[in-house]
mmCIF file of C-alpha atoms in Angstrom:
data_model
loop_
_atom_site.group_PDB
_atom_site.id
_atom_site.type_symbol
_atom_site.label_atom_id
_atom_site.label_comp_id
_atom_site.label_asym_id
_atom_site.label_seq_id
_atom_site.Cartn_x
_atom_site.Cartn_y
_atom_site.Cartn_z
ATOM 1 C CA MET H 1260 -0.110 -0.081 -0.167
ATOM 2 C CA LYS H 1261 1.459 3.153 -1.072
ATOM 3 C CA GLY H 1262 -0.154 6.134 0.049
ATOM 4 C CA ARG H 1263 -2.868 8.138 -1.873
ATOM 5 C CA SER H 1264 -1.066 10.114 -4.426
ATOM 6 C CA ALA H 1265 -1.896 14.319 -3.955
ATOM 7 C CA PRO H 1266 -5.550 15.037 -3.498
ATOM 8 C CA ALA H 1267 -6.523 18.363 -4.615
ATOM 9 C CA ARG H 1268 -8.332 19.204 -1.351
ATOM 10 C CA MET H 1269 -6.163 17.631 1.897
ATOM 11 C CA VAL H 1270 -9.034 15.883 3.928
ATOM 12 C CA ILE H 1271 -9.724 16.250 7.610
ATOM 13 C CA ILE H 1272 -11.323 13.761 10.409
ATOM 14 C CA ASP H 1273 -11.785 14.686 13.391
ATOM 15 C CA GLY H 1274 -9.366 18.021 13.115
ATOM 16 C CA LYS H 1275 -6.646 16.426 12.120
ATOM 17 C CA PRO H 1276 -5.063 15.518 8.289
ATOM 18 C CA LEU H 1277 -6.141 12.389 6.917
ATOM 19 C CA PRO H 1278 -3.043 9.834 7.567
ATOM 20 C CA ASP H 1279 -1.140 9.374 4.300
ATOM 21 C CA VAL H 1280 -0.968 5.810 4.294
ATOM 22 C CA LEU H 1281 -4.950 5.326 4.465
ATOM 23 C CA ASP H 1282 -5.585 4.316 0.506
ATOM 24 C CA GLU H 1283 -8.354 2.636 -1.662
ATOM 25 C CA ALA H 1284 -5.959 -0.700 -1.714
ATOM 26 C CA MET H 1285 -5.832 -0.395 2.274
ATOM 27 C CA ILE H 1286 -9.642 0.301 2.237
ATOM 28 C CA ARG H 1287 -9.458 -2.617 -0.237
ATOM 29 C CA ALA H 1288 -8.310 -4.942 2.217
ATOM 30 C CA VAL H 1289 -10.132 -3.982 5.873
ATOM 31 C CA VAL H 1290 -13.302 -4.302 3.481
ATOM 32 C CA HIS H 1291 -12.780 -7.909 1.613
ATOM 33 C CA GLY H 1292 -10.736 -8.962 4.639
ATOM 34 C CA PHE H 1293 -13.388 -8.121 6.990
ATOM 35 C CA TYR H 1294 -16.448 -9.985 4.628
ATOM 36 C CA ASP H 1295 -14.482 -12.397 5.014
ATOM 37 C CA ARG H 1296 -14.795 -12.766 8.755
ATOM 38 C CA ILE H 1297 -18.439 -12.376 8.508
ATOM 39 C CA ARG H 1298 -19.087 -15.272 5.986
ATOM 40 C CA GLU H 1299 -17.391 -17.490 8.536
ATOM 41 C CA ASP H 1300 -18.745 -16.091 11.484
ATOM 42 C CA ALA H 1301 -21.880 -18.813 13.466
ATOM 43 C CA LEU H 1302 -24.272 -15.448 14.615
ATOM 44 C CA LEU H 1303 -23.194 -13.250 11.382
ATOM 45 C CA GLY H 1304 -22.925 -16.388 8.722
ATOM 46 C CA PRO H 1305 -25.928 -16.872 8.171
ATOM 47 C CA VAL H 1306 -27.432 -12.984 8.480
ATOM 48 C CA PHE H 1307 -25.160 -12.528 5.086
ATOM 49 C CA SER H 1308 -25.742 -15.502 3.493
ATOM 50 C CA SER H 1309 -29.810 -15.233 3.419
ATOM 51 C CA ARG H 1310 -29.858 -11.416 1.881
ATOM 52 C CA ILE H 1311 -26.611 -12.254 -0.591
ATOM 53 C CA ALA H 1312 -25.883 -14.803 -2.850
ATOM 54 C CA ALA H 1313 -22.702 -15.894 -3.885
ATOM 55 C CA ASP H 1314 -22.770 -14.503 -7.035
ATOM 56 C CA ASP H 1315 -23.538 -11.570 -5.668
ATOM 57 C CA TRP H 1316 -21.322 -11.117 -3.331
ATOM 58 C CA PRO H 1317 -17.844 -9.408 -6.342
ATOM 59 C CA ARG H 1318 -20.837 -6.193 -6.452
ATOM 60 C CA HIS H 1319 -21.404 -6.373 -2.360
ATOM 61 C CA LEU H 1320 -17.801 -5.959 -1.349
ATOM 62 C CA GLN H 1321 -17.510 -3.012 -4.921
ATOM 63 C CA ARG H 1322 -20.556 -0.622 -2.334
ATOM 64 C CA MET H 1323 -18.354 -1.233 0.675
ATOM 65 C CA CYS H 1324 -15.301 -0.617 -0.649
ATOM 66 C CA ASP H 1325 -17.354 2.424 -2.006
ATOM 67 C CA PHE H 1326 -18.889 3.265 1.105
ATOM 68 C CA TRP H 1327 -15.971 2.950 2.934
ATOM 69 C CA SER H 1328 -14.021 5.219 0.448
ATOM 70 C CA ALA H 1329 -17.611 7.728 0.183
ATOM 71 C CA THR H 1330 -16.598 7.524 4.431
ATOM 72 C CA LEU H 1331 -12.705 8.170 5.428
ATOM 73 C CA LEU H 1332 -11.419 9.882 2.143
ATOM 74 C CA ARG H 1333 -14.628 11.589 1.122
ATOM 75 C CA THR H 1334 -14.091 10.259 -2.728
ATOM 76 C CA SER H 1335 -18.870 10.266 -3.712
ATOM 77 C CA ARG H 1336 -18.041 6.654 -4.803
ATOM 78 C CA TYR H 1337 -20.959 5.657 -2.085
ATOM 79 C CA GLN H 1338 -24.435 7.000 -3.343
ATOM 80 C CA GLY H 1339 -26.151 4.306 -2.151
ATOM 81 C CA ARG H 1340 -28.387 5.062 1.645
ATOM 82 C CA PRO H 1341 -26.867 1.956 4.317
ATOM 83 C CA LEU H 1342 -29.581 2.498 6.345
ATOM 84 C CA PRO H 1343 -33.397 0.318 4.690
ATOM 85 C CA PRO H 1344 -31.442 -2.946 4.015
ATOM 86 C CA HIS H 1345 -30.588 -3.782 7.599
ATOM 87 C CA LEU H 1346 -33.542 -2.006 8.576
ATOM 88 C CA ALA H 1347 -35.350 -5.107 6.630
ATOM 89 C CA ILE H 1348 -34.189 -7.598 9.072
ATOM 90 C CA PRO H 1349 -35.950 -8.523 11.908
ATOM 91 C CA GLU H 1350 -33.814 -10.860 13.316
ATOM 92 C CA ILE H 1351 -30.661 -8.424 14.009
ATOM 93 C CA GLU H 1352 -30.109 -7.358 17.363
ATOM 94 C CA LYS H 1353 -26.980 -6.045 19.758
ATOM 95 C CA ARG H 1354 -25.727 -8.997 19.960
ATOM 96 C CA HIS H 1355 -25.312 -8.553 15.907
ATOM 97 C CA PHE H 1356 -24.070 -5.567 16.313
ATOM 98 C CA HIS H 1357 -21.777 -6.951 19.073
ATOM 99 C CA ARG H 1358 -20.338 -9.506 16.544
ATOM 100 C CA TRP H 1359 -19.889 -7.201 14.008
ATOM 101 C CA LEU H 1360 -18.108 -4.426 15.542
ATOM 102 C CA GLN H 1361 -15.796 -7.299 17.091
ATOM 103 C CA LEU H 1362 -15.412 -7.868 13.571
ATOM 104 C CA PHE H 1363 -13.992 -5.345 12.036
ATOM 105 C CA ALA H 1364 -12.241 -4.223 15.198
ATOM 106 C CA GLU H 1365 -10.064 -7.463 14.448
ATOM 107 C CA THR H 1366 -9.332 -6.793 11.113
ATOM 108 C CA VAL H 1367 -9.062 -3.502 10.494
ATOM 109 C CA GLU H 1368 -6.104 -3.851 14.030
ATOM 110 C CA ALA H 1369 -5.582 -6.570 11.736
ATOM 111 C CA THR H 1370 -4.808 -4.590 8.751
ATOM 112 C CA CYS H 1371 -3.816 -0.885 9.350
ATOM 113 C CA PRO H 1372 -1.537 1.069 11.891
ATOM 114 C CA LYS H 1373 -2.928 2.231 14.915
ATOM 115 C CA ASP H 1374 -4.446 5.604 14.219
ATOM 116 C CA VAL H 1375 -5.518 4.481 10.715
ATOM 117 C CA ALA H 1376 -7.619 1.769 12.446
ATOM 118 C CA ALA H 1377 -8.682 4.042 15.109
ATOM 119 C CA LEU H 1378 -10.206 5.594 12.034
ATOM 120 C CA PHE H 1379 -12.034 3.107 11.243
ATOM 121 C CA LEU H 1380 -13.599 1.572 14.118
ATOM 122 C CA ASP H 1381 -14.505 5.706 15.399
ATOM 123 C CA ARG H 1382 -17.018 5.549 12.245
ATOM 124 C CA ALA H 1383 -18.182 1.837 12.219
ATOM 125 C CA LEU H 1384 -19.111 2.880 16.256
ATOM 126 C CA ARG H 1385 -21.286 5.536 15.338
ATOM 127 C CA ILE H 1386 -22.233 3.708 12.464
ATOM 128 C CA ALA H 1387 -23.892 1.154 13.935
ATOM 129 C CA HIS H 1388 -25.188 2.459 17.676
ATOM 130 C CA SER H 1389 -27.392 5.287 14.516
ATOM 131 C CA PHE H 1390 -28.114 2.091 12.727
ATOM 132 C CA ARG H 1391 -29.349 0.654 16.779
ATOM 133 C CA LEU H 1392 -31.804 4.042 17.347
ATOM 134 C CA ALA H 1393 -32.547 3.385 13.870
ATOM 135 C CA ILE H 1394 -34.137 -0.180 14.083
ATOM 136 C CA GLY H 1395 -35.271 0.138 17.222
ATOM 137 C CA PHE H 1396 -37.200 4.023 16.019
ATOM 138 C CA HIS H 1397 -38.238 1.648 13.439
ATOM 139 C CA ARG H 1398 -39.574 -0.928 14.583
ATOM 140 C CA GLY H 1399 -40.877 1.109 17.587
ATOM 141 C CA GLU H 1400 -39.086 0.425 20.926
ATOM 142 C CA ASP H 1401 -38.079 3.486 23.247
ATOM 143 C CA THR H 1402 -34.939 3.822 22.394
ATOM 144 C CA THR H 1403 -33.887 6.545 24.804
ATOM 145 C CA GLY H 1404 -31.905 4.450 27.044
ATOM 146 C CA LEU H 1405 -29.582 1.810 24.356
ATOM 147 C CA CYS H 1406 -26.481 3.158 25.248
ATOM 148 C CA PRO H 1407 -23.924 2.517 22.337
ATOM 149 C CA ILE H 1408 -21.334 0.299 22.446
ATOM 150 C CA GLY H 1409 -18.272 0.958 23.008
ATOM 151 C CA HIS H 1410 -14.411 0.670 22.325
ATOM 152 C CA ALA H 1411 -14.047 -1.489 26.049
ATOM 153 C CA ASP H 1412 -17.485 -3.693 25.122
ATOM 154 C CA LEU H 1413 -14.514 -4.864 22.384
ATOM 155 C CA ALA H 1414 -12.028 -7.490 23.319
ATOM 156 C CA LEU H 1415 -9.106 -8.111 20.309
ATOM 157 C CA PRO H 1416 -6.969 -9.822 19.929
ATOM 158 C CA SER H 1417 -3.808 -8.080 20.926
ATOM 159 C CA GLY H 1418 -5.687 -7.904 24.456
ATOM 160 C CA ARG H 1419 -6.012 -4.167 23.855
ATOM 161 C CA PRO H 1420 -9.211 -1.893 23.655
ATOM 162 C CA GLY H 1421 -9.699 -0.755 20.268
ATOM 163 C CA ASN H 1422 -9.530 2.683 21.018
ATOM 164 C CA GLY H 1423 -6.159 3.091 18.621
ATOM 165 C CA GLU H 1424 -4.311 3.657 21.667
ATOM 166 C CA GLY H 1425 -1.321 1.282 23.451
ATOM 167 C CA ALA H 1426 1.318 -1.029 22.564
#
């Protein structure tokens, strides 16, 4: 992974310039590595396989690469609406989001430098909480007490919480 070529404008996230090492190749590595884990997972694999046909996976992976490119690199490649497909999954619960975040944290920790892994995970945590709130609201549930799944809730192989800090 070589890094991005000089952008026409500097991308700033959380008041800091985006790390140069974060590029399309790294996003692709994260997305493909993550969904490899998802497809093998006992909890999440069946949810995904019941909704994404085997021959639709390449299109789904490209769409997720587009999503993360738009989210982190501020490209305009993703034009979709990510929430509606999740609203249509009646069995989705907190445990599914927790497992999704756990696998995502493991993937970014294994794939990215610490600062980039933290950036990915921060966005994933925000997205998960937003989706949990929207799904609860859509189902008519009281979401006022819904707490986000946080860094400390995720146990990573390195033994450190997924906050991008530590050794």
